[in-house]
Coordinates of C-alpha atoms and ligand atoms in Angstrom, one line a residue:
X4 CA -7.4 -37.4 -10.4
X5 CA -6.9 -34.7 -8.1
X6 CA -4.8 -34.8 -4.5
X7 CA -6.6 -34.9 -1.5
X8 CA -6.5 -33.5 1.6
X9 CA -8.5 -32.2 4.8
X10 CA -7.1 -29.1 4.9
X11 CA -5.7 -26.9 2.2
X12 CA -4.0 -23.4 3.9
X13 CA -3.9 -20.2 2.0
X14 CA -0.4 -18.4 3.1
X15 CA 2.9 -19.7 5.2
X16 CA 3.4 -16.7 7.6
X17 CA 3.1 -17.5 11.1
X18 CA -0.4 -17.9 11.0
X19 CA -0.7 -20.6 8.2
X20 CA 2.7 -22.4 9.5
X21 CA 1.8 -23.1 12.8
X22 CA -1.6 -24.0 11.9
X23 CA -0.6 -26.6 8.9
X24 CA 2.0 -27.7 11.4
X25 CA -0.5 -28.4 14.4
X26 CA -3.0 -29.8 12.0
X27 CA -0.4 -32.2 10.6
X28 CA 0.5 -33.6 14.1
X29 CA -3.3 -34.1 14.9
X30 CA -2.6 -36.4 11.7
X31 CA -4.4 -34.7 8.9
X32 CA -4.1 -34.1 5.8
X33 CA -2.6 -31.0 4.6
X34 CA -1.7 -28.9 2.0
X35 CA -0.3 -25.3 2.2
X36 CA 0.3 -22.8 -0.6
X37 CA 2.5 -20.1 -0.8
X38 CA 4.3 -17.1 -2.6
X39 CA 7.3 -16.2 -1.1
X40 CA 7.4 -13.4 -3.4
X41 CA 4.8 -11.4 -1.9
X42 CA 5.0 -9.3 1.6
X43 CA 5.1 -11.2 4.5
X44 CA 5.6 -9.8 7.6
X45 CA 6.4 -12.6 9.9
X46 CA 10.0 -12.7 8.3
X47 CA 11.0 -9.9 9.2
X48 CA 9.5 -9.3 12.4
X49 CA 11.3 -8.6 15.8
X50 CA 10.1 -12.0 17.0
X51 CA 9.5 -10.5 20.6
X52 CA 6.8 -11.7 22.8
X53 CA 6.3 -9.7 25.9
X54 CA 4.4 -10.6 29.0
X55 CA 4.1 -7.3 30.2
X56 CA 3.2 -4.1 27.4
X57 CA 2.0 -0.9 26.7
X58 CA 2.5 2.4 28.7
X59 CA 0.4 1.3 31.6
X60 CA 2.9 -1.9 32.0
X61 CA 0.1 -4.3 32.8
X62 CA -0.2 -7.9 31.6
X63 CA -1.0 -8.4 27.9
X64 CA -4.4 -10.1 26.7
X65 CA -4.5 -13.7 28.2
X66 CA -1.0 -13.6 29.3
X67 CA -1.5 -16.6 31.5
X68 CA -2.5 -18.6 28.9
X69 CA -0.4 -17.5 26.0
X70 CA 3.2 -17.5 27.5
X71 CA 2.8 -21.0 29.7
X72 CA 1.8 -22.4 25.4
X73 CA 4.5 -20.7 24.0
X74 CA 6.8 -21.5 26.1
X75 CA 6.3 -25.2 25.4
X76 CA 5.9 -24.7 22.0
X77 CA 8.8 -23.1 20.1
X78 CA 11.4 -25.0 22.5
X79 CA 9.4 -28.2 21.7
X80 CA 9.8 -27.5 17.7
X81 CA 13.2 -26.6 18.4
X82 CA 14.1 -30.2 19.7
X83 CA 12.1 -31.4 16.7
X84 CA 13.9 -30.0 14.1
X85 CA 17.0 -29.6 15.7
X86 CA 17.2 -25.8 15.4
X87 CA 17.8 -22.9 17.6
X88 CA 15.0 -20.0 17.0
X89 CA 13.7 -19.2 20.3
X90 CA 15.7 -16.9 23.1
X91 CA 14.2 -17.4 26.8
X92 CA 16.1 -13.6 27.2
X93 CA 14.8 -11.2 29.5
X94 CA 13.3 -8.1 28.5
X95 CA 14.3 -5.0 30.1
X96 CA 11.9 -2.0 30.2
X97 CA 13.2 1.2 31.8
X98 CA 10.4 3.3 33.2
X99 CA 9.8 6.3 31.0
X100 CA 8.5 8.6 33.9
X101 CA 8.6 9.2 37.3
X102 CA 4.6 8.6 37.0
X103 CA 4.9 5.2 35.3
X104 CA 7.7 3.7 37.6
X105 CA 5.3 4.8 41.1
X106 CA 1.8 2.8 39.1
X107 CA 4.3 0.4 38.8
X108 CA 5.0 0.4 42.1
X109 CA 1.2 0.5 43.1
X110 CA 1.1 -2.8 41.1
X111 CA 4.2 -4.3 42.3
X112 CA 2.7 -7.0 43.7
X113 CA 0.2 -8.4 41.0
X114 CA 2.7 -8.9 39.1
X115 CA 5.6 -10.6 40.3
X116 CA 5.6 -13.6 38.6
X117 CA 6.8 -12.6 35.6
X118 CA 9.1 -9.3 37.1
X119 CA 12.6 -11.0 38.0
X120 CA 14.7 -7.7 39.0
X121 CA 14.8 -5.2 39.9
X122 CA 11.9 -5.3 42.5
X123 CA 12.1 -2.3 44.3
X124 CA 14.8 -0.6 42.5
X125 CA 14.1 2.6 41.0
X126 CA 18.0 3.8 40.1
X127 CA 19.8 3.2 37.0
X128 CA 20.3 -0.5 35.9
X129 CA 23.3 0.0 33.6
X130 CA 26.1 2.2 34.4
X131 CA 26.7 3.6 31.5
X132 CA 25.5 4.2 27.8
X133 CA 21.3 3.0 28.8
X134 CA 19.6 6.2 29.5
X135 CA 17.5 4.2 32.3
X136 CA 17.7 7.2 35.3
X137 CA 14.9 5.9 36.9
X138 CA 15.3 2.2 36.3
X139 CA 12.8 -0.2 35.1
X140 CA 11.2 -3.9 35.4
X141 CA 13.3 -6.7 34.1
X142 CA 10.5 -8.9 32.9
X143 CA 10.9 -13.0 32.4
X144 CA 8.6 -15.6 30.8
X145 CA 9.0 -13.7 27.4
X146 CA 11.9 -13.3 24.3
X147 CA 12.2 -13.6 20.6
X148 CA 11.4 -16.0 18.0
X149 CA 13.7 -15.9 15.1
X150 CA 11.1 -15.7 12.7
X151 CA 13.1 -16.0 9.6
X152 CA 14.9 -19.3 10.9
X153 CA 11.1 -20.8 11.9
X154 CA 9.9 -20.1 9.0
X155 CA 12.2 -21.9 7.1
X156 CA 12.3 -24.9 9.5
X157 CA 8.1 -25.5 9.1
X158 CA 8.7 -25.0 5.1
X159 CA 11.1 -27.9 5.1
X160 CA 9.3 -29.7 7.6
X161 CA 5.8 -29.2 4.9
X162 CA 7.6 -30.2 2.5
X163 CA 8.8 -33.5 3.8
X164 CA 5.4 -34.1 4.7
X165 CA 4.4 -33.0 1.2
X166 CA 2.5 -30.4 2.1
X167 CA 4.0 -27.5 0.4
X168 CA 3.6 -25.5 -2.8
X169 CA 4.8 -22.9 -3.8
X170 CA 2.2 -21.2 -6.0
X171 CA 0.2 -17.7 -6.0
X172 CA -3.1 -18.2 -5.1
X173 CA -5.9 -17.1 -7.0
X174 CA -9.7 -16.7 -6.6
X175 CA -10.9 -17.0 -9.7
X176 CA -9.3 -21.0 -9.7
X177 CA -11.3 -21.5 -6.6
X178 CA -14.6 -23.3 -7.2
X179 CA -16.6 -24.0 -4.2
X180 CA -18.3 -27.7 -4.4
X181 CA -20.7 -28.9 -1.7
X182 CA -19.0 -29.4 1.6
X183 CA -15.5 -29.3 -0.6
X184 CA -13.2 -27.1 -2.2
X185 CA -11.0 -27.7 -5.6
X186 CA -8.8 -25.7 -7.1
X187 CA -6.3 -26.9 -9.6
X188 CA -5.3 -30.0 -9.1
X189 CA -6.2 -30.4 -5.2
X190 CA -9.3 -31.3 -3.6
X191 CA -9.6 -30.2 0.1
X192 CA -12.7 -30.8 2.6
X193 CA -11.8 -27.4 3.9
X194 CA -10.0 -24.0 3.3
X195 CA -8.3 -22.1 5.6
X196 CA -7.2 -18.1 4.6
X197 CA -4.2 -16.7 6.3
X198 CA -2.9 -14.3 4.0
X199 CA -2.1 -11.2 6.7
X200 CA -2.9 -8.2 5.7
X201 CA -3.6 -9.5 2.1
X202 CA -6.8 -10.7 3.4
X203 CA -8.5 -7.5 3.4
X204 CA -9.4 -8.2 0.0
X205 CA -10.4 -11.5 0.6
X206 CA -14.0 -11.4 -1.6
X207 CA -15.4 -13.8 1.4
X208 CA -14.1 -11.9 4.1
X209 CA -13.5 -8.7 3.0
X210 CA -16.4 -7.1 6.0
X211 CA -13.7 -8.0 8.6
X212 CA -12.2 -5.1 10.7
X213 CA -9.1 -6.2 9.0
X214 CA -6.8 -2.6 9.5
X215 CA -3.2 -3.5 8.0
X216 CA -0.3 -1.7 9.5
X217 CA 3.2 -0.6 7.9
X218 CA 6.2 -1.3 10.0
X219 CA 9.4 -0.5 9.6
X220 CA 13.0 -1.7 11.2
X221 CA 16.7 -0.9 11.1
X222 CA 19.5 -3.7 11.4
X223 CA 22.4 -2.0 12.8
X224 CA 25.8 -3.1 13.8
X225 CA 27.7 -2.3 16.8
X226 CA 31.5 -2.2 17.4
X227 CA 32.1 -5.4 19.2
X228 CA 34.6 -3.9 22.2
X229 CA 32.0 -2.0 23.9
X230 CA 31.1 -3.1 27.2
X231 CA 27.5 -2.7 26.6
X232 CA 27.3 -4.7 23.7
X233 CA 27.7 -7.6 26.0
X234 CA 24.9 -6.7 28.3
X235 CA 23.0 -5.8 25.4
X236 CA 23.1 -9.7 24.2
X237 CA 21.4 -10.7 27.7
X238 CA 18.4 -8.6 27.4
X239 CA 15.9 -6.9 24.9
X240 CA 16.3 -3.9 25.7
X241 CA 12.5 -1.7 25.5
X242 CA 11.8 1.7 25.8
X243 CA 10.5 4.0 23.3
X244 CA 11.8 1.3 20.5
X245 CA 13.2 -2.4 20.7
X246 CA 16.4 -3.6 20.4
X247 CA 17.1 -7.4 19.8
X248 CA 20.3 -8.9 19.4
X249 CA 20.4 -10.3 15.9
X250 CA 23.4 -13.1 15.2
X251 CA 24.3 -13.0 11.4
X252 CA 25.8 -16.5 12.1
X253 CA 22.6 -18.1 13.6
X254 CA 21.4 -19.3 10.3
X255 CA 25.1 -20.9 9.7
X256 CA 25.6 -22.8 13.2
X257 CA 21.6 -24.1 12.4
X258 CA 23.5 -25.3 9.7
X259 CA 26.1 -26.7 10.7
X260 CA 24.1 -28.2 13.4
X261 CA 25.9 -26.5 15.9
X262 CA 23.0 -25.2 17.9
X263 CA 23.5 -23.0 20.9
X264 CA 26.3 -20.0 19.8
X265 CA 29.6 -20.4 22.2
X266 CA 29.7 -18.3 25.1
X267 CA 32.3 -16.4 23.8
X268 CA 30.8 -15.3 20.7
X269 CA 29.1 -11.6 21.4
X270 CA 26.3 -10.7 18.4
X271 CA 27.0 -7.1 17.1
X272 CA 23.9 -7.1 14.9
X273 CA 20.4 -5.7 16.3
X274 CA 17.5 -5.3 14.6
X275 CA 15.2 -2.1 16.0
X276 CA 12.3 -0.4 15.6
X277 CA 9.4 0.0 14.8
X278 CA 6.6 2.6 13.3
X279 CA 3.4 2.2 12.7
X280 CA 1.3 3.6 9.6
X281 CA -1.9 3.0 8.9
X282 CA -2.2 5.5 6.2
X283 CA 1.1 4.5 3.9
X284 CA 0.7 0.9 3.1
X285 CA 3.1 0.6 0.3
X286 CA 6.3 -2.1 0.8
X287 CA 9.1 0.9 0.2
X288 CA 10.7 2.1 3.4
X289 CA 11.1 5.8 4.4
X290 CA 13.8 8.1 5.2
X291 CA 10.9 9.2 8.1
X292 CA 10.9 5.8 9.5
X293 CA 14.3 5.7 9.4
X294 CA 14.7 9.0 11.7
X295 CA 11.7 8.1 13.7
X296 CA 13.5 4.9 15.3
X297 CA 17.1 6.7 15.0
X298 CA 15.6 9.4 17.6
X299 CA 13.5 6.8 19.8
X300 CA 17.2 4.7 19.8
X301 CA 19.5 7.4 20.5
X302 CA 16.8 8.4 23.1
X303 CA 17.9 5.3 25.2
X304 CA 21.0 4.6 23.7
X305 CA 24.3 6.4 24.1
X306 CA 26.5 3.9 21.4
X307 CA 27.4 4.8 17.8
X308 CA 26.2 2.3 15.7
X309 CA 25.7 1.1 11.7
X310 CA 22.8 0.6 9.6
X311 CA 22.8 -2.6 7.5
X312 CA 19.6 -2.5 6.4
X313 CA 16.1 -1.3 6.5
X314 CA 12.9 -3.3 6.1
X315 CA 9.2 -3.0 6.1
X316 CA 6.0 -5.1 6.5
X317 CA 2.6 -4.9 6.9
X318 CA 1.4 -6.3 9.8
X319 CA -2.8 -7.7 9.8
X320 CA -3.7 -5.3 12.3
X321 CA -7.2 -5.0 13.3
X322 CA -9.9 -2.3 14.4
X323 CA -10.8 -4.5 17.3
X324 CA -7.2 -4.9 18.6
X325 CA -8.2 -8.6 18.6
X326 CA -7.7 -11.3 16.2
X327 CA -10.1 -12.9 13.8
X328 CA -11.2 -16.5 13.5
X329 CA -13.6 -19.1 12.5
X330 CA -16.1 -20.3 9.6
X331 CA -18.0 -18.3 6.7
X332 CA -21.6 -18.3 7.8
X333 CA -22.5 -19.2 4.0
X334 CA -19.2 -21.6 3.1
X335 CA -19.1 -24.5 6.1
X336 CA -16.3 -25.4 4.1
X337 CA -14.3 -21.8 3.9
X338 CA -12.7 -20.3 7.3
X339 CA -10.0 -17.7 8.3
X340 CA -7.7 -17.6 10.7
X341 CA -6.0 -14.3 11.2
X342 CA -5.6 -10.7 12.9
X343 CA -2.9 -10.8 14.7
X344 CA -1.4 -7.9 14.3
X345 CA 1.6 -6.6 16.2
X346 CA 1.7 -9.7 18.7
X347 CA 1.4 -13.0 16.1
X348 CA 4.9 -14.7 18.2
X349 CA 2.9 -14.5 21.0
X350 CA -1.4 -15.6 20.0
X351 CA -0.6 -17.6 16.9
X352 CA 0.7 -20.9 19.1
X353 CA -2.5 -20.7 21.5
X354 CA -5.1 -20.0 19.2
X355 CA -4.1 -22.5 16.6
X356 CA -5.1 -25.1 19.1
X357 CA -7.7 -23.2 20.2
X358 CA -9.3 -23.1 16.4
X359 CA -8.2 -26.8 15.7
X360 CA -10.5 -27.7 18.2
X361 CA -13.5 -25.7 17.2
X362 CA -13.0 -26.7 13.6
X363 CA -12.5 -30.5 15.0
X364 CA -15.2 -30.5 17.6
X365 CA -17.1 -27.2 17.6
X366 CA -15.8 -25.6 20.5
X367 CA -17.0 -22.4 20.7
X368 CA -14.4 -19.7 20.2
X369 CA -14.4 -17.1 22.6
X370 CA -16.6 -14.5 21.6
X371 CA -14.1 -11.4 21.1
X372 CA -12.3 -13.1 18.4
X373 CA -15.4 -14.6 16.6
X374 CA -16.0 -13.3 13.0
X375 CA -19.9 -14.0 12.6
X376 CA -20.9 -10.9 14.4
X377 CA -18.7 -9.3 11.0
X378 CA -20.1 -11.0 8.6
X379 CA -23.4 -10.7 9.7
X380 CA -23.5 -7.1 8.8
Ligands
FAD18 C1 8.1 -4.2 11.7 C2 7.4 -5.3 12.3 C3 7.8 -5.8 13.6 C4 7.0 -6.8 14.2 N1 7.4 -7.3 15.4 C5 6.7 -8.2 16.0 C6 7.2 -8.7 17.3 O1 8.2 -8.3 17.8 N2 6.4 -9.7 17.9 C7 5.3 -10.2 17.3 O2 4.6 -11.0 17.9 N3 4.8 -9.7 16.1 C8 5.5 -8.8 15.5 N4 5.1 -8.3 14.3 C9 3.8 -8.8 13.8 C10 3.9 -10.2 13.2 O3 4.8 -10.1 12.1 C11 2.5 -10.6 12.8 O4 1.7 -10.7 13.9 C12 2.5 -12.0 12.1 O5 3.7 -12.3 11.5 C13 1.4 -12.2 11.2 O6 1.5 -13.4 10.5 P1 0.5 -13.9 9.4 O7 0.9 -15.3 9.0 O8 -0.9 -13.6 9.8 O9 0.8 -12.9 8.2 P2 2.1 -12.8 7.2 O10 3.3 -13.0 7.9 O11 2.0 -11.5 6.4 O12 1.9 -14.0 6.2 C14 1.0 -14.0 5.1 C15 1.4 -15.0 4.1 O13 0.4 -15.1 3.1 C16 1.0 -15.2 1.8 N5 0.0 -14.8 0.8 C17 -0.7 -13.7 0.8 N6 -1.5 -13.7 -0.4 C18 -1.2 -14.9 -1.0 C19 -1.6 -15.4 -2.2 N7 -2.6 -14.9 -3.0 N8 -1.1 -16.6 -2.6 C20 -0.2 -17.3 -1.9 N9 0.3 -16.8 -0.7 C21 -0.2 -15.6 -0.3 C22 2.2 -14.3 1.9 O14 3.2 -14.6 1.0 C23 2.7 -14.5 3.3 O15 3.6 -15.6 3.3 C24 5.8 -7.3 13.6 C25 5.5 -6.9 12.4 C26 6.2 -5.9 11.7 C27 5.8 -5.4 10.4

């Protein structure tokens, strides 16, 4: 006798977590399978998701749908599984040239929704220790997902629902029935690939721009008297590299059920970063990596600090700059959901739903993120 379900999910990054989790509360049937042994790059992301990005500070790719979702959606799991993983903190961007802060001021007023301070300001924001001389945008609507503490609350949550396996996924086990898939002991109407950047291999999807990128991040540890480190808890501080507070005890109070830190407690552990290699995609980190986000922090920041610890992942970056989603033009029964690259806190939410309904209904996907155009080829 083999288990049934609708939906079997290849992968439990952010991808195939938030998708077995939205499927599950449409009511289906679900099973996910993963190896926690292999890379996965959600864990040990920054978790930021940014309204406002790259050097020309506009709005990021369907901003005004993606941030109203997400913004519903973590705090709503949060209240679900009693857990704190989501920070509403404002991130702080200090202008990086005298030409970047006047577009910005060309622009001022497209975007003030999500710019909360400080409006016209163009002096320094922090008195000391932030090299920010000619100030910078204080942007709202966005934060940091603490990806490692998610992660772990969707597992349990899959596994109450018995919807979880641990188990290393192999092709060669996969046999492809009419309209249904089996492998092992579990029968599934559909199959769903969200490996990352694993997928490049994937034999059925394999012509996808799939173009995985290495990153790399520090934890460090400040000393907890400095002033700074205080404002530094408020904010996520952006320019050149990242720097998001961190707390060491957040998985403890989740614990202990004790879920929002006191006032009083000040986090002295940041993770920062990143790089970004295309060329190097092997899991050992760098003494280059290292210096590379050393320099870009000291850049901004004038505060000794320690490093913990140094991580790496490969992010499922693609040639497009878009992600990658929908149904194998041979396999009705095969789909991948994907691509996210450097911005998965932010699209995954959205675009599950999004997907759920074209695999539910048909809804046509939009047409960048399509993947027939891909396999077509
Ligand atoms: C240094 C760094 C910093 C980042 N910072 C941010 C950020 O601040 N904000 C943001 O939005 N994004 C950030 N990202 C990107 C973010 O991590 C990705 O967009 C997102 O996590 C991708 O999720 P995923 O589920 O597609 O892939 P992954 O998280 O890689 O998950 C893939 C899963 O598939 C599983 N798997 C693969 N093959 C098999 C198999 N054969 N059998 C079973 N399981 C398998 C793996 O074990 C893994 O669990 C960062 C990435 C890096 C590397």
């Amino acid at each position: 006798m083999k288990n049934e379900f609708d939906y079997l999910i290849i992968g439990q990054g952010l991808a195939g977590s938030i998708l077995g989790y939205t499927l599950l509360e449409k009511g289906k049937k679900v099973m996910v399978l993963d190896e926690p042994k292999l890379q996965n790059c959600s864990k040990i992301a920054a978790g930021i998701c940014n309204p406002i990005t790259g050097r020309n500070l506009v709005r990021t790719w369907k901003s005004n749908q993606l941030f109203p979702f997400l913004n519903d959606f973590y705090p709503k799991l949060e209240k679900q599984f009693n857990r704190n993983f989501f920070f509403q903190i404002p991130i702080y961007r200090p202008f990086q040239t005298l030409e970047q802060q006047q577009d910005w001021s060309v622009q001022e007023n497209k975007e003030t929704e999500e710019v909360i301070y400080p409006k016209n300001k163009s002096t320094s924001n922090f008195e000391k220790n932030i090299n920010d001389p000619l100030g910078g945008l204080l942007i709202k609507n966005g934060g940091h997902l603490r990806t490692d503490i998610f992660l772990e609350a969707i597992k349990n949550y899959l596994i109450e629902k018995n919807a979880y396996q641990k188990e290393l996924f192999d092709f060669d086990k996969l046999i492809l029935n009419e309209n249904k898939v089996v492998y092992q002991d579990i029968q599934a109407n559909h199959i769903i690939f969200c490996r990352g950047a694993a997928d490049q291999t994937n034999p059925f999807f394999h012509k996808l721009p799939l173009a995985p990128a290495k990153g790399e991040i520090l934890h460090i540890d400040f000393d907890r008297n400095e002033e700074t480190v205080r404002k530094l808890n408020q904010i996520i501080l952006n320019k050149g590299c990242w720097l998001v507070p961190f707390d060491d005890k957040l998985i403890e109070n989740n614990l202990n059920n004790k879920v929002s830190a006191s006032e009083k407690e000040i986090i002295t552990t940041f993770r920062t970063g990143s790089t970004y290699n295309h060329k190097d995609l092997s899991l050992e980190s760098t003494e280059e990596a290292k210096q590379e986000i050393e320099t870009k922090l000291q850049a901004v920041l004038n505060l000794d600090y320690q490093i913990i610890k140094q991580e790496v992942g490969i992010r499922p970056s693609t040639r497009t700059r878009y992600p990658l989603m929908g149904t194998h033009k041979d396999y009705p029964q095969m789909s991948i959901f994907n691509g996210f690259g450097a911005k998965g806190v932010s699209m995954i939410p959205y675009f599950a739903n999004e997907f759920i309904e074209y695999l539910f209904t048909g809804k046509e996907l939009e047409k960048i993120v399509r993947i027939d155009k891909w396999l077509n080829k």
